[in-house]
Amino acid sequence: METLRAVVTGASSGIGAATVRRLRDLGWDVVAVARREDKLKALAEETGASYFVADLTDDAAVEALTAEVLGSGPVHSLVANAGAAFGTDSVAEASVEGWRQMYDINVLGVLRVVKAFLPALIESGRGDIVVMSSTAGHQAYEGGGGYVAAKHGAHSIAATLRLELCGEPVRVIEIAPGMVATEEFTRKRVGSQELADKVYEGVENPLTADDVADAVVYTLTRPHHFNVDFMVLRPIAQAAQHKVARHQGL
């Protein structure tokens, strides 16, 4: 039986790293991709995954990644997880540069790796593309305009690609998490750990990176005729972007 091989982007921490761990536990070959070599090296030593350092906003880096990965074997799954959010400004006070950066990684970064690996995924005869979007890609909220716009773009890639690949042996899967408490995402967005902690203050059991990785692996391990087009994940405490149950003392 052929060993399945996946490329996971944004793998240095959070959902990406958790996905690498779960796939390796199942015996998959995994190439972990991110910008931070120290984090990737530690993950590779822990899990036995291989890794490649690449900035997905750089065309040349994606070209080098593709050449390296495809030069060493087939690819069956691409988990396009890399993404980021910057700031919580209103549209009126938005940083144009911040919006540009979010578009480049959340939309064009996904586009670059999808284009790069799509021929190999088709050739594999059982390819998968997982696009990590967000509930922000389906519902706007105040202070989230740039991230909302970018994740709508990621959703558009997945939805359009699924139509364009109809008849090809490639599943297109979109995972849209809501409130997930990871070690870095919110801190980087709001600028400090103190402010990040306030986002989750009083929320009982926000989702974890491992929860989302579990959902990713579920979709990848269904029989290949079975496609999960679109999966929304939220903690039970979150009914919508703007509707979150908070309790004192948590």
XYZ file of C-alpha atoms in Angstrom:
250
model
C 0.000 0.000 0.000
C 1.381 3.400 -1.008
C 2.405 5.691 1.833
C 0.464 8.935 1.629
C 2.413 12.187 1.601
C 1.207 15.630 2.646
C 2.568 19.166 2.507
C 1.413 21.305 5.439
C 2.039 25.055 5.337
C 2.111 27.314 8.369
C 3.520 24.328 10.226
C 5.807 26.026 12.735
C 3.097 26.375 15.390
C -0.617 26.166 16.128
C -2.955 24.329 13.775
C -0.233 23.542 11.255
C 2.073 21.906 13.784
C -0.831 19.976 15.319
C -1.813 18.706 11.865
C 1.741 17.524 11.207
C 1.724 15.598 14.487
C -1.604 13.897 13.795
C -0.688 12.887 10.246
C 2.658 11.518 11.366
C 0.883 9.513 14.074
C -1.118 7.902 11.257
C 2.033 7.010 9.341
C 1.862 9.676 6.643
C 4.997 11.218 5.211
C 4.744 14.935 5.911
C 6.650 17.973 4.675
C 6.231 20.803 7.185
C 6.585 24.277 5.656
C 6.989 27.640 7.385
C 9.394 30.559 7.681
C 10.982 29.745 11.053
C 13.615 27.061 10.755
C 14.149 26.626 14.504
C 10.488 25.743 15.042
C 10.399 23.451 12.025
C 13.576 21.668 13.054
C 12.171 21.007 16.524
C 8.921 19.691 15.034
C 10.828 17.442 12.637
C 12.913 16.023 15.475
C 9.751 15.383 17.505
C 7.664 13.796 14.760
C 9.987 12.505 12.062
C 8.489 14.863 9.492
C 10.717 16.522 6.931
C 10.642 20.271 6.559
C 11.333 23.137 4.182
C 11.805 26.791 5.095
C 9.798 29.051 2.783
C 8.008 32.389 2.790
C 4.811 31.832 0.810
C 4.636 35.505 -0.160
C 7.818 34.963 -2.223
C 7.348 33.403 -5.664
C 10.941 32.161 -5.818
C 10.630 30.497 -2.407
C 7.487 28.633 -3.490
C 9.227 27.547 -6.685
C 12.152 26.191 -4.661
C 9.758 24.433 -2.270
C 7.947 22.753 -5.139
C 11.146 21.589 -6.808
C 12.465 20.135 -3.547
C 9.258 18.353 -2.568
C 8.344 16.951 -5.970
C 11.935 15.944 -6.591
C 11.719 13.512 -3.702
C 8.368 11.853 -4.331
C 4.646 12.215 -5.043
C 2.288 14.456 -3.096
C -1.237 13.369 -2.228
C -2.430 16.194 0.036
C -1.803 19.904 0.432
C -2.944 21.532 3.664
C -2.835 25.258 2.877
C -2.910 26.407 6.469
C -0.500 29.378 6.497
C -2.261 32.613 7.355
C -2.177 35.642 9.610
C -4.191 38.578 10.918
C -2.830 42.010 11.740
C -4.657 44.562 13.845
C -8.254 45.259 14.781
C -8.655 48.709 13.261
C -11.893 49.937 11.779
C -12.114 50.344 8.017
C -11.906 54.125 8.490
C -8.600 53.776 10.346
C -7.263 50.734 8.510
C -3.608 50.208 7.693
C -3.403 49.708 3.946
C -0.081 47.923 4.398
C -1.609 45.601 6.987
C -4.434 44.729 4.613
C -1.893 44.127 1.834
C 0.105 41.756 4.025
C -2.998 39.822 5.035
C -4.076 39.484 1.406
C -0.634 38.318 0.362
C -0.403 35.478 2.870
C -4.064 34.456 3.262
C -5.053 34.667 -0.413
C -2.032 34.848 -2.696
C -0.056 32.491 -0.459
C -2.805 29.898 -0.852
C -2.961 30.578 -4.585
C 0.797 30.138 -4.997
C 0.987 26.740 -3.300
C -2.189 25.458 -4.931
C -0.889 26.350 -8.386
C 2.496 24.832 -7.561
C 1.240 21.458 -6.345
C -1.973 21.000 -8.329
C -0.428 19.075 -11.262
C 1.166 16.594 -8.843
C -2.069 16.228 -6.872
C -3.960 15.388 -10.057
C -1.223 12.984 -11.118
C -1.402 11.198 -7.758
C -4.866 9.933 -8.666
C -6.174 10.746 -5.172
C -5.274 14.323 -4.360
C -6.555 16.589 -1.594
C -6.425 20.339 -1.103
C -7.406 21.647 2.318
C -7.849 25.412 2.495
C -7.812 26.753 6.040
C -10.210 29.667 5.914
C -12.126 31.030 8.902
C -15.622 31.868 10.005
C -14.358 35.389 9.215
C -14.497 34.335 5.576
C -18.259 33.973 5.856
C -19.383 36.621 8.322
C -18.112 40.173 8.798
C -17.456 41.719 12.190
C -16.342 45.098 13.452
C -12.597 45.582 13.638
C -11.972 42.633 11.350
C -12.384 44.154 7.888
C -8.966 43.289 6.490
C -8.925 39.742 7.831
C -12.556 39.230 6.805
C -11.740 40.360 3.266
C -8.689 38.087 3.089
C -10.499 35.017 4.381
C -13.370 35.653 1.976
C -10.649 35.451 -0.663
C -9.426 32.107 0.669
C -13.005 30.810 0.631
C -13.377 31.983 -2.959
C -10.296 30.012 -4.002
C -11.682 26.819 -2.476
C -15.188 27.262 -3.871
C -14.001 28.141 -7.371
C -11.368 25.426 -7.473
C -13.913 22.773 -6.509
C -15.982 23.722 -9.559
C -12.992 23.876 -11.866
C -11.675 20.476 -10.744
C -14.987 18.663 -11.083
C -14.139 15.352 -12.752
C -10.519 15.372 -11.598
C -9.333 13.046 -8.780
C -8.779 15.931 -6.336
C -10.957 16.802 -3.353
C -11.180 20.464 -2.336
C -11.926 20.896 1.359
C -12.490 24.126 3.251
C -12.153 24.228 7.035
C -13.495 27.389 8.699
C -12.640 27.610 12.409
C -14.169 30.163 14.738
C -12.585 30.944 18.114
C -9.371 28.936 18.483
C -6.907 29.636 21.293
C -3.440 28.965 19.903
C -0.124 30.092 21.321
C 0.622 32.808 18.776
C -2.166 33.846 16.385
C -4.096 36.321 18.533
C -0.997 37.642 20.292
C 0.529 38.556 16.951
C -2.721 40.144 15.852
C -3.310 42.377 18.870
C 0.300 42.979 19.862
C 0.638 41.533 23.372
C -0.167 38.468 25.427
C -2.222 40.592 27.839
C -4.533 41.786 25.070
C -4.693 38.298 23.575
C -5.794 36.852 26.914
C -8.705 39.312 27.000
C -10.040 37.897 23.736
C -10.621 34.549 25.450
C -11.461 35.919 28.898
C -14.483 34.171 30.396
C -14.867 31.778 27.446
C -15.200 28.175 28.529
C -13.148 25.828 26.354
C -12.338 27.733 23.177
C -11.173 25.386 20.448
C -7.544 24.268 20.446
C -5.136 23.749 17.573
C -5.497 20.015 18.094
C -9.288 20.252 17.735
C -8.870 21.819 14.306
C -6.143 19.370 13.312
C -8.511 16.545 14.265
C -11.078 17.943 11.822
C -8.466 18.292 9.072
C -7.356 14.696 9.515
C -10.959 13.495 9.549
C -11.535 15.023 6.111
C -8.292 13.603 4.711
C -8.947 10.081 5.948
C -12.438 9.591 4.502
C -12.697 7.239 1.507
C -11.655 9.293 -1.472
C -15.120 9.382 -3.046
C -16.331 11.192 0.120
C -15.604 14.916 0.106
C -16.167 17.340 2.964
C -16.745 20.500 0.941
C -16.989 22.908 3.856
C -16.721 22.425 7.613
C -17.387 25.161 10.204
C -15.862 24.656 13.658
C -16.738 26.667 16.751
C -16.575 26.124 20.491
C -20.005 25.602 22.001
C -19.576 28.970 23.759
C -19.514 30.800 20.412
C -22.770 31.025 18.466
C -21.442 33.565 15.954
C -18.572 35.987 15.511
C -20.323 38.529 17.734
C -22.174 36.126 20.069
C -19.920 34.549 22.681
C -20.878 33.302 26.158
C -18.485 34.649 28.805
C -18.475 33.721 32.482
C -16.841 35.530 35.353
C -13.970 33.668 36.925
C -12.876 31.844 33.775
